Coordinates of C-alpha atoms and ligand atoms in Angstrom, one line a residue:
M241 CA -23.8 1.3 -86.5
P242 CA -20.7 -1.1 -86.1
T243 CA -17.5 0.6 -87.2
R244 CA -16.6 -0.4 -90.8
D245 CA -13.5 -2.6 -91.0
P246 CA -11.9 -1.4 -94.2
L247 CA -9.9 -4.6 -94.6
A248 CA -13.0 -6.7 -94.5
S249 CA -15.5 -4.5 -96.3
L250 CA -16.3 -5.3 -100.0
Y251 CA -17.9 -2.9 -102.3
T252 CA -19.3 -2.8 -105.8
T253 CA -17.6 -0.5 -108.3
A254 CA -20.6 1.9 -108.1
Q255 CA -20.2 2.1 -104.4
V256 CA -16.4 2.7 -104.7
R257 CA -17.1 5.5 -107.2
A258 CA -19.5 7.0 -104.6
I259 CA -16.8 6.9 -102.0
D260 CA -14.5 8.5 -104.6
R261 CA -17.0 11.3 -105.1
A262 CA -17.5 11.7 -101.3
A263 CA -13.8 12.1 -100.9
I264 CA -13.7 14.8 -103.4
D265 CA -17.0 16.6 -102.6
R266 CA -17.5 15.9 -98.9
C267 CA -13.8 15.8 -97.8
G268 CA -12.4 18.2 -100.3
I269 CA -9.7 15.9 -101.6
P270 CA -9.2 16.7 -105.3
G271 CA -9.4 13.8 -107.7
F272 CA -5.8 14.4 -108.9
E273 CA -4.6 14.1 -105.3
L274 CA -6.4 10.8 -105.0
M275 CA -4.6 9.7 -108.2
R276 CA -1.2 10.9 -106.8
R277 CA -1.8 8.9 -103.6
A278 CA -2.8 5.9 -105.6
A279 CA 0.5 6.2 -107.6
D280 CA 2.5 6.6 -104.4
A281 CA 1.0 3.5 -102.9
A282 CA 1.4 1.5 -106.0
F283 CA 5.0 2.6 -106.5
A284 CA 5.8 1.7 -102.9
C285 CA 4.2 -1.8 -103.5
L286 CA 6.4 -2.2 -106.6
R287 CA 9.6 -1.3 -104.8
R288 CA 8.7 -3.7 -101.9
R289 CA 7.9 -6.6 -104.2
W290 CA 10.5 -6.1 -106.8
P291 CA 13.4 -4.3 -104.9
D292 CA 15.9 -5.1 -107.6
A293 CA 13.8 -3.7 -110.5
R294 CA 15.7 -1.0 -112.4
R295 CA 13.5 -0.8 -115.5
I296 CA 9.8 -0.8 -115.5
G297 CA 7.4 -1.3 -118.4
V298 CA 4.1 0.6 -118.1
L299 CA 0.8 0.1 -119.9
A300 CA -1.4 3.2 -119.6
G301 CA -5.1 3.2 -120.6
S302 CA -7.2 6.3 -121.5
G303 CA -9.0 6.7 -118.2
N304 CA -8.0 7.3 -114.6
N305 CA -6.5 3.8 -114.3
G306 CA -4.1 5.1 -116.9
G307 CA -3.7 8.3 -114.9
D308 CA -2.5 6.2 -112.0
A309 CA 0.0 4.6 -114.3
F310 CA 1.4 7.9 -115.6
L311 CA 2.0 9.2 -112.1
L312 CA 3.6 5.9 -111.1
A313 CA 5.8 6.1 -114.1
E314 CA 6.8 9.7 -113.1
L315 CA 7.8 8.5 -109.7
A316 CA 9.9 5.8 -111.2
L317 CA 11.7 8.3 -113.5
R318 CA 12.3 10.6 -110.5
A319 CA 13.7 7.6 -108.6
G320 CA 16.2 7.1 -111.4
M321 CA 14.6 4.1 -113.0
D322 CA 14.3 3.5 -116.7
V323 CA 10.6 3.7 -117.8
D324 CA 9.2 2.3 -121.0
L325 CA 5.5 3.5 -121.2
V326 CA 3.1 2.4 -123.9
A327 CA -0.2 4.3 -124.0
L328 CA -3.3 2.8 -125.5
T329 CA -4.5 6.1 -126.9
G330 CA -3.0 9.3 -128.0
D331 CA -4.7 11.4 -125.3
S332 CA -6.3 10.9 -121.9
S333 CA -9.3 12.5 -120.2
G334 CA -9.7 14.6 -117.1
D335 CA -7.3 14.1 -114.3
A336 CA -5.5 11.4 -116.4
S337 CA -4.7 14.1 -118.9
R338 CA -3.0 16.1 -116.2
A339 CA -1.2 13.0 -115.0
R340 CA 0.0 12.3 -118.5
A341 CA 1.3 15.9 -118.9
S342 CA 3.1 15.6 -115.5
F343 CA 4.8 12.4 -116.7
V344 CA 6.0 14.2 -119.9
E345 CA 7.2 17.3 -118.0
A346 CA 9.3 14.9 -115.9
G347 CA 11.0 13.7 -119.0
G348 CA 8.8 10.8 -119.7
R349 CA 7.9 9.6 -123.2
A350 CA 4.7 7.8 -124.1
R351 CA 5.0 5.3 -127.0
L352 CA 1.7 4.8 -128.8
A353 CA 0.5 1.2 -128.6
G354 CA -0.2 0.8 -132.3
N355 CA 1.5 -2.4 -133.4
S356 CA 4.5 -1.9 -131.1
V357 CA 5.6 -4.6 -128.8
A358 CA 4.7 -4.6 -125.1
P359 CA 6.8 -2.3 -122.9
V360 CA 10.1 -3.7 -121.7
G361 CA 11.1 -3.8 -118.1
D362 CA 11.9 -6.0 -115.1
V363 CA 8.3 -5.7 -114.1
L364 CA 5.2 -4.6 -116.0
V365 CA 2.7 -2.1 -114.5
D366 CA -0.9 -2.7 -115.7
G367 CA -2.7 0.6 -115.8
L368 CA -5.0 -0.2 -118.8
F369 CA -8.3 -0.6 -117.2
G370 CA -9.7 -0.6 -113.6
T371 CA -13.2 -0.1 -112.4
G372 CA -14.2 1.6 -115.7
L373 CA -14.1 -1.7 -117.7
K374 CA -17.3 -1.8 -119.7
R375 CA -16.9 -4.8 -121.9
P376 CA -14.5 -7.7 -122.6
L377 CA -11.2 -6.6 -124.0
D378 CA -10.6 -6.9 -127.7
G379 CA -8.4 -5.5 -130.4
L380 CA -5.2 -3.7 -129.3
A381 CA -6.0 -3.8 -125.6
A382 CA -6.4 -7.6 -125.8
E383 CA -3.2 -7.8 -127.8
L384 CA -1.2 -5.8 -125.2
V385 CA -2.7 -8.0 -122.4
G386 CA -1.7 -11.1 -124.3
R387 CA 1.9 -9.8 -124.6
S388 CA 2.1 -9.4 -120.8
A389 CA 1.6 -13.1 -120.3
G390 CA 4.4 -14.8 -118.3
R391 CA 6.0 -11.5 -117.2
P392 CA 6.0 -10.1 -113.6
V393 CA 3.0 -7.8 -113.4
L394 CA 1.7 -5.3 -110.9
A395 CA -2.0 -4.6 -111.6
L396 CA -3.3 -1.2 -110.6
D397 CA -6.6 -1.4 -108.8
V398 CA -8.0 -4.3 -110.8
P399 CA -6.2 -6.6 -113.3
S400 CA -7.2 -5.3 -116.7
G401 CA -10.0 -7.4 -118.2
L402 CA -11.4 -8.5 -114.9
D403 CA -15.0 -7.4 -114.0
A404 CA -14.5 -5.9 -110.5
D405 CA -18.1 -6.6 -109.6
T406 CA -18.3 -10.3 -110.4
G407 CA -14.7 -11.5 -110.5
T408 CA -15.2 -12.9 -114.0
C409 CA -13.2 -12.2 -117.2
T410 CA -14.8 -13.3 -120.5
G411 CA -12.1 -11.9 -122.7
A412 CA -8.4 -11.3 -122.4
C413 CA -7.3 -10.6 -118.8
V414 CA -4.0 -9.6 -117.2
R415 CA -2.7 -12.3 -114.8
A416 CA -0.9 -10.3 -112.1
D417 CA 1.6 -11.3 -109.5
A418 CA 0.1 -8.6 -107.3
T419 CA -2.8 -6.2 -107.4
V420 CA -2.9 -3.0 -105.4
S421 CA -6.4 -1.8 -105.1
F422 CA -7.3 1.7 -104.1
V423 CA -9.8 3.2 -101.6
A424 CA -11.7 0.0 -100.9
W425 CA -11.9 -3.6 -101.8
K426 CA -14.0 -4.3 -104.9
R427 CA -16.0 -7.4 -104.2
G428 CA -15.0 -9.0 -107.5
L429 CA -11.3 -9.3 -106.4
F430 CA -12.2 -12.3 -104.2
T431 CA -14.2 -14.8 -106.2
A432 CA -14.4 -16.6 -109.6
D433 CA -11.6 -15.8 -112.1
A434 CA -10.1 -13.2 -109.8
I435 CA -8.5 -16.0 -107.7
D436 CA -6.3 -16.8 -110.7
Q437 CA -5.8 -13.3 -112.0
C438 CA -5.1 -11.0 -109.1
G439 CA -2.1 -12.6 -107.5
A440 CA -1.3 -11.1 -104.0
R441 CA -3.9 -8.5 -103.2
E442 CA -3.1 -5.3 -101.3
L443 CA -5.5 -2.5 -100.3
A444 CA -4.3 1.1 -100.3
T445 CA -7.1 3.2 -98.6
L446 CA -5.2 6.5 -99.7
D447 CA -5.6 7.8 -96.1
L448 CA -9.3 8.8 -96.8
P449 CA -11.1 10.0 -93.7
Q450 CA -14.0 7.8 -92.4
A451 CA -16.4 10.5 -93.6
A452 CA -15.7 9.5 -97.2
Y453 CA -17.2 6.0 -96.4
E454 CA -20.2 7.2 -94.3
G455 CA -23.6 6.5 -95.7
I456 CA -22.3 4.2 -98.4
A457 CA -23.5 0.6 -98.0
V458 CA -21.0 -2.2 -97.8
D459 CA -22.0 -4.9 -100.3
A460 CA -20.3 -7.9 -98.7
E461 CA -17.7 -8.8 -96.1
L462 CA -14.6 -11.0 -96.1
A463 CA -15.0 -14.1 -93.9
D464 CA -13.2 -14.0 -90.6
A465 CA -11.9 -17.2 -89.1
C466 CA -12.1 -16.0 -85.5
I467 CA -14.0 -19.0 -84.1
G468 CA -13.5 -17.8 -80.5
R469 CA -16.5 -15.4 -80.5
A470 CA -18.9 -18.1 -81.7
L471 CA -17.4 -21.1 -79.9
P472 CA -16.0 -19.9 -76.6
P473 CA -13.3 -22.1 -74.9
R474 CA -14.8 -25.2 -73.2
R475 CA -15.2 -25.4 -69.4
A476 CA -13.8 -28.5 -67.7
N477 CA -17.1 -29.5 -66.0
V478 CA -19.0 -30.4 -69.1
N479 CA -20.7 -33.5 -70.6
K480 CA -20.6 -34.4 -74.3
S481 CA -24.3 -34.0 -74.5
R482 CA -23.7 -30.2 -74.3
F483 CA -22.0 -30.3 -77.7
G484 CA -24.9 -31.7 -79.7
H485 CA -25.6 -34.9 -81.6
V486 CA -25.1 -34.8 -85.3
L487 CA -26.8 -37.4 -87.5
A488 CA -25.2 -37.8 -90.9
L489 CA -27.6 -39.4 -93.5
G490 CA -26.3 -40.8 -96.7
G491 CA -23.9 -43.3 -98.3
D492 CA -25.9 -45.3 -100.7
H493 CA -24.2 -48.4 -102.2
G494 CA -20.7 -47.4 -103.4
Y495 CA -20.6 -44.1 -101.4
G496 CA -20.0 -45.2 -97.8
G497 CA -16.9 -43.2 -97.7
A498 CA -18.7 -39.9 -98.3
I499 CA -20.9 -40.2 -95.3
R500 CA -18.1 -41.4 -93.1
L501 CA -16.0 -38.3 -94.1
T502 CA -19.0 -36.1 -93.0
G503 CA -19.3 -37.9 -89.7
E504 CA -15.6 -37.7 -88.9
A505 CA -15.4 -34.0 -89.8
A506 CA -18.3 -33.4 -87.3
L507 CA -16.3 -35.2 -84.6
R508 CA -13.1 -33.4 -85.5
C509 CA -14.9 -30.0 -85.1
G510 CA -16.3 -30.8 -81.7
A511 CA -19.7 -32.4 -82.0
G512 CA -20.4 -34.3 -78.8
L513 CA -22.0 -37.4 -80.5
V514 CA -22.1 -38.3 -84.2
S515 CA -24.3 -41.0 -85.6
I516 CA -24.5 -42.2 -89.2
A517 CA -27.6 -43.5 -91.0
T518 CA -26.4 -45.4 -94.0
R519 CA -26.6 -48.7 -95.9
A520 CA -26.1 -51.7 -93.6
A521 CA -23.3 -52.8 -95.9
H522 CA -21.2 -49.8 -94.8
V523 CA -21.6 -50.1 -91.1
G524 CA -18.7 -52.6 -90.5
A525 CA -16.2 -50.5 -92.5
I526 CA -17.2 -47.3 -90.8
N527 CA -17.0 -48.8 -87.3
A528 CA -13.6 -50.3 -88.1
A529 CA -12.2 -47.1 -89.5
R530 CA -13.6 -44.7 -86.9
P531 CA -15.2 -46.5 -83.9
E532 CA -16.2 -43.1 -82.4
L533 CA -18.9 -42.9 -85.1
M534 CA -22.2 -44.7 -84.3
A535 CA -23.0 -46.2 -87.7
R536 CA -26.4 -47.8 -88.2
G537 CA -27.8 -49.5 -91.3
V538 CA -31.3 -48.1 -92.0
D539 CA -33.7 -49.0 -94.9
D540 CA -36.8 -47.0 -94.1
A541 CA -38.3 -44.2 -92.1
A542 CA -39.3 -46.6 -89.3
A543 CA -35.7 -47.6 -88.7
L544 CA -34.6 -44.0 -89.0
A545 CA -37.1 -42.6 -86.4
P546 CA -35.2 -43.4 -83.2
L547 CA -32.0 -41.9 -84.7
L548 CA -33.8 -38.7 -85.7
E549 CA -35.3 -38.5 -82.2
R550 CA -31.9 -38.5 -80.6
A551 CA -30.2 -36.1 -83.1
S552 CA -30.0 -32.3 -82.7
V553 CA -28.6 -31.6 -86.1
L554 CA -28.8 -33.4 -89.4
A555 CA -26.1 -33.6 -92.1
L556 CA -28.1 -34.7 -95.1
G557 CA -26.9 -35.8 -98.5
P558 CA -23.3 -37.0 -99.0
G559 CA -23.6 -40.1 -101.2
L560 CA -27.3 -40.2 -100.6
G561 CA -28.2 -41.1 -104.2
L562 CA -31.4 -40.3 -106.0
G563 CA -33.0 -43.7 -105.6
D564 CA -36.0 -44.8 -103.4
W565 CA -33.7 -45.4 -100.4
G566 CA -32.2 -41.9 -100.6
R567 CA -35.6 -40.3 -101.1
R568 CA -37.0 -42.1 -98.0
L569 CA -34.1 -40.8 -95.9
F570 CA -34.5 -37.3 -97.4
D571 CA -38.3 -37.1 -96.7
A572 CA -37.9 -38.4 -93.1
A573 CA -35.1 -36.0 -92.4
L574 CA -36.9 -32.9 -93.7
T575 CA -40.0 -33.6 -91.7
S576 CA -38.1 -34.2 -88.5
G577 CA -38.0 -30.5 -87.5
R578 CA -34.2 -30.7 -86.9
S579 CA -31.6 -28.1 -88.0
V580 CA -30.1 -29.4 -91.2
V581 CA -27.2 -29.0 -93.5
V582 CA -28.4 -30.0 -97.0
D583 CA -25.7 -31.1 -99.4
A584 CA -24.9 -33.1 -102.6
D585 CA -27.8 -35.4 -103.8
A586 CA -30.2 -33.9 -101.2
L587 CA -29.8 -30.6 -103.0
T588 CA -30.9 -32.3 -106.2
L589 CA -33.9 -33.7 -104.4
L590 CA -34.6 -30.3 -102.9
A591 CA -34.5 -28.8 -106.4
E592 CA -37.3 -31.1 -107.4
A593 CA -39.5 -30.0 -104.5
P594 CA -38.5 -27.0 -102.4
R595 CA -39.3 -27.2 -98.7
A596 CA -40.2 -24.8 -95.9
W597 CA -37.9 -25.1 -92.9
S598 CA -39.0 -25.5 -89.3
A599 CA -35.4 -25.0 -87.9
D600 CA -32.0 -23.7 -89.1
A601 CA -31.1 -24.8 -92.6
V602 CA -27.8 -24.4 -94.5
L603 CA -27.6 -25.4 -98.2
T604 CA -24.1 -26.1 -99.6
P605 CA -24.3 -26.3 -103.4
H606 CA -21.5 -26.3 -105.9
P607 CA -22.2 -24.2 -109.0
G608 CA -23.9 -27.2 -110.7
E609 CA -26.2 -27.9 -107.8
A610 CA -26.9 -24.1 -107.5
A611 CA -27.9 -24.1 -111.2
R612 CA -30.3 -26.9 -110.6
L613 CA -31.8 -25.1 -107.5
L614 CA -32.2 -21.9 -109.6
G615 CA -33.5 -23.7 -112.7
S616 CA -30.6 -22.1 -114.5
D617 CA -27.2 -23.2 -115.8
V618 CA -23.6 -23.2 -114.4
A619 CA -22.5 -20.4 -116.7
S620 CA -25.2 -18.0 -115.4
V621 CA -24.4 -18.9 -111.8
Q622 CA -20.7 -18.3 -112.4
R623 CA -21.3 -15.1 -114.3
D624 CA -22.5 -13.4 -111.2
R625 CA -21.9 -15.5 -108.1
F626 CA -23.1 -12.7 -105.8
A627 CA -26.4 -12.5 -107.5
A628 CA -26.8 -16.3 -107.5
V629 CA -26.0 -16.8 -103.8
R630 CA -28.4 -14.0 -102.9
E631 CA -31.2 -15.4 -105.1
L632 CA -30.7 -18.9 -103.7
A633 CA -30.8 -17.7 -100.1
R634 CA -33.9 -15.6 -100.7
R635 CA -35.8 -18.3 -102.7
H636 CA -35.1 -21.1 -100.3
A637 CA -35.2 -19.0 -97.1
A638 CA -32.0 -20.6 -95.9
V639 CA -28.3 -19.7 -95.5
V640 CA -26.5 -20.8 -98.6
V641 CA -22.8 -21.6 -99.3
L642 CA -22.0 -21.3 -103.0
K643 CA -18.8 -23.3 -103.2
G644 CA -16.0 -22.8 -105.7
A645 CA -13.0 -20.5 -106.0
G646 CA -13.8 -17.8 -103.5
S647 CA -16.8 -19.5 -101.8
L648 CA -19.7 -17.1 -100.9
V649 CA -22.1 -17.4 -98.0
G650 CA -25.4 -15.8 -98.4
A651 CA -28.3 -15.1 -96.0
P652 CA -32.0 -14.6 -96.9
D653 CA -31.7 -11.0 -95.8
G654 CA -29.1 -10.3 -98.4
R655 CA -25.9 -10.5 -96.3
V656 CA -22.9 -12.0 -98.2
V657 CA -19.6 -13.1 -96.8
V658 CA -16.7 -14.1 -99.1
C659 CA -14.1 -16.7 -98.1
P660 CA -10.5 -15.5 -99.1
W661 CA -9.0 -18.9 -98.3
G662 CA -8.8 -22.2 -100.2
N663 CA -6.8 -23.7 -103.0
P664 CA -7.2 -25.8 -106.2
G665 CA -6.2 -28.9 -104.2
M666 CA -9.7 -28.7 -102.6
A667 CA -11.4 -29.4 -105.9
S668 CA -11.2 -33.1 -105.0
A669 CA -13.5 -36.0 -103.9
G670 CA -14.8 -35.7 -100.4
M671 CA -14.0 -32.0 -99.7
G672 CA -17.7 -31.1 -99.8
D673 CA -18.5 -34.0 -97.5
V674 CA -16.1 -32.7 -95.0
L675 CA -17.5 -29.2 -95.2
T676 CA -21.0 -30.5 -94.5
G677 CA -19.7 -32.2 -91.3
V678 CA -17.9 -29.0 -90.2
I679 CA -21.0 -26.9 -90.5
A680 CA -23.1 -29.5 -88.8
A681 CA -20.7 -29.6 -85.9
L682 CA -20.9 -25.8 -85.4
L683 CA -24.7 -25.9 -85.5
A684 CA -24.6 -28.8 -83.0
Q685 CA -22.5 -26.7 -80.6
G686 CA -24.9 -23.8 -80.6
C687 CA -24.0 -21.6 -83.6
N688 CA -26.9 -20.2 -85.6
A689 CA -27.1 -21.1 -89.3
W690 CA -25.3 -17.9 -90.4
D691 CA -22.4 -18.2 -88.0
A692 CA -22.1 -22.0 -88.6
A693 CA -21.9 -21.5 -92.4
R694 CA -19.6 -18.5 -92.5
L695 CA -17.2 -19.9 -89.8
G696 CA -17.4 -23.4 -91.2
V697 CA -16.5 -22.3 -94.7
A698 CA -13.5 -20.3 -93.3
L699 CA -12.3 -23.1 -91.1
H700 CA -12.6 -25.7 -93.9
A701 CA -10.7 -23.5 -96.4
R702 CA -8.0 -22.6 -94.0
A703 CA -7.6 -26.2 -93.1
G704 CA -7.3 -26.9 -96.8
D705 CA -4.6 -24.3 -97.2
E706 CA -2.7 -25.6 -94.1
A707 CA -2.9 -29.2 -95.3
A708 CA -1.9 -28.3 -98.9
G709 CA 1.0 -26.1 -98.1
D710 CA 2.7 -25.5 -101.5
A711 CA 1.5 -28.9 -102.9
P712 CA -2.2 -28.6 -103.6
R713 CA -2.3 -31.5 -106.2
G714 CA -3.0 -34.8 -104.4
L715 CA -4.6 -33.2 -101.4
V716 CA -7.2 -35.6 -100.0
A717 CA -10.2 -34.7 -97.9
S718 CA -9.1 -36.5 -94.8
D719 CA -5.9 -34.5 -94.8
L720 CA -8.0 -31.6 -93.4
F721 CA -8.9 -33.4 -90.1
V722 CA -5.7 -32.5 -88.2
P723 CA -5.6 -28.8 -89.1
L724 CA -9.4 -28.6 -88.6
R725 CA -9.0 -29.7 -85.0
R726 CA -6.3 -27.0 -84.4
L727 CA -8.3 -24.2 -86.1
V728 CA -11.6 -25.1 -84.4
N729 CA -9.8 -24.5 -81.1
G730 CA -9.0 -21.0 -82.2
A731 CA -5.4 -21.6 -83.4
G732 CA -4.2 -19.0 -85.9
A733 CA -7.3 -16.9 -85.5
Ligands
LIG85 N1 -11.9 5.6 -106.0 C1 -10.9 4.9 -106.5 O1 -10.9 3.6 -106.4 C2 -9.9 5.6 -107.3 C3 -9.8 5.3 -108.6 N2 -8.9 5.8 -109.4 C4 -8.5 5.1 -110.6 O2 -9.6 5.3 -111.5 C5 -9.9 4.1 -112.2 C6 -11.3 4.2 -112.8 O3 -11.1 5.1 -113.9 P1 -12.1 5.3 -115.1 O4 -11.6 6.4 -115.9 O5 -13.5 5.3 -114.5 O6 -12.0 4.0 -115.9 P2 -10.8 3.1 -116.4 O7 -9.5 3.9 -116.3 O8 -10.9 1.8 -115.6 O9 -11.1 2.7 -117.9 C7 -10.7 3.6 -118.9 C8 -11.7 3.8 -120.0 O10 -11.6 2.8 -120.9 C9 -12.8 2.7 -121.6 N3 -13.1 1.3 -121.7 C10 -13.8 0.5 -120.8 N4 -13.8 -0.8 -121.2 C11 -13.1 -0.9 -122.4 C12 -12.8 -1.9 -123.3 N5 -13.2 -3.2 -123.0 N6 -12.0 -1.6 -124.4 C13 -11.6 -0.4 -124.6 N7 -11.9 0.7 -123.8 C14 -12.7 0.4 -122.7 C15 -13.9 3.4 -120.9 O11 -14.2 4.6 -121.6 C16 -13.2 3.8 -119.6 O12 -13.6 5.0 -119.1 C17 -9.8 3.1 -111.1 O13 -9.7 1.8 -111.5 C18 -8.5 3.6 -110.4 O14 -7.4 3.0 -111.0 C19 -8.1 6.9 -109.0 O15 -7.1 7.2 -109.7 C20 -7.7 6.7 -107.5 C21 -9.0 6.5 -106.7
K86 K1 -5.4 -2.3 -114.2

């Protein structure tokens, strides 16, 4: 059994609660001690991130998230800070009740939320709700969250209002500058709305022994970008044929740039040879822009046959269109027996008629394409991205990349990897075309579908972050080529 990497393991809230129970029942650590350790870790995080804070505002809910908040407030009092604590309810339950009493014994005073204003302070501690959130926030809780807008916020465990299993928030939700999560990463902290709501994420494992985690399944893993294990350094005595031949198919009239981006990305990530099957009208422009690409105008399966014969991996779909021409290329490609990355319009064609695969297959839908493939709608896909990517991988018996904020990679056997990199600048034309080329290049160099997809997504997102810097707006897809080349050679791993 590979040793669990706590920093890369993602759990559902039910699994985290099971770890909590195991810590108490199996390891003999009282729940209140866990709460105290959580408060210690959160207070240390606050002092580190806001070293000049002298007054803190605290929002305390009725459950153990609130209990964490009461004990943090007590620590702040004992450190000589001013504390303005607003409690959502007049009493707390279980360990939280003991935490509340401890805060009061230390001289703390809990104001009742009622119609009072939000707590004052240089920084606001969000201890309203954590993994016990059961429904979208409303009423007083929603009002308090609304009043935290625009202030520096440290969220305890989970930003209040965020579903820690799916990363979505349908009602009011705290927007934190930092979130310190306890015991283990909740999978919902890394995808969907969480990317906007969590701020900087920190994990405090509360010094739990490994025994607390044993026997409790990990639901997903954070992507790693260590390319070295899958693509070892190149020997000198090699020929380009060792690094595969990618054939990119697409670029109907008006979309020649899409397939060119795919082809160039494959070259930049180390494919030995890259050919492009596209409309004849695009060949001149592609050859002029990137002569290393072997662009060929094709109109039918006959013209495509020799290209398919020479290729080892196909990148199918960017700018393919849904017309007769695109359908002919689609059908020829999917009966070629080659490993294939299926993207863009090819996914729409696939949704019309699912296929069995005779080699490795990676699908790369955005939420809209995923909805079409599932016969569902975007809202349902985004409501639970983990369920969607697992259902897609199972139903199509392929590795699936569900793109979007916090891209997910799913395998037919249920494995899921979550990409913690990427930025809003990547929501722009051509980024998906580049990703298709990246994944095809890794397949061409010998990676299996799972490694090619999870590493390709990580490389692509990290290249996007490097290219964007602190200016995501205006990032263009070809900006990724230079960082991609650095990262695919193991830089920064
Ligand atoms: N193992 C760990 O990760 C540790 C967790 N700790 C903290 O405990 C909370 C979870 O505590 P819990 O009491 O289960 O739930 P919450 O405090 O998150 O929720 C409070 C309470 O609120 C009610 N509620 C739920 N949704 C709503 C709503 N929309 N409106 C109003 N009220 C709602 C419901 O009854 C909940 O029970 C975890 O996040 C950690 O912060 C430990 O302290 C440390 C170890
Ligand atoms: K919280």
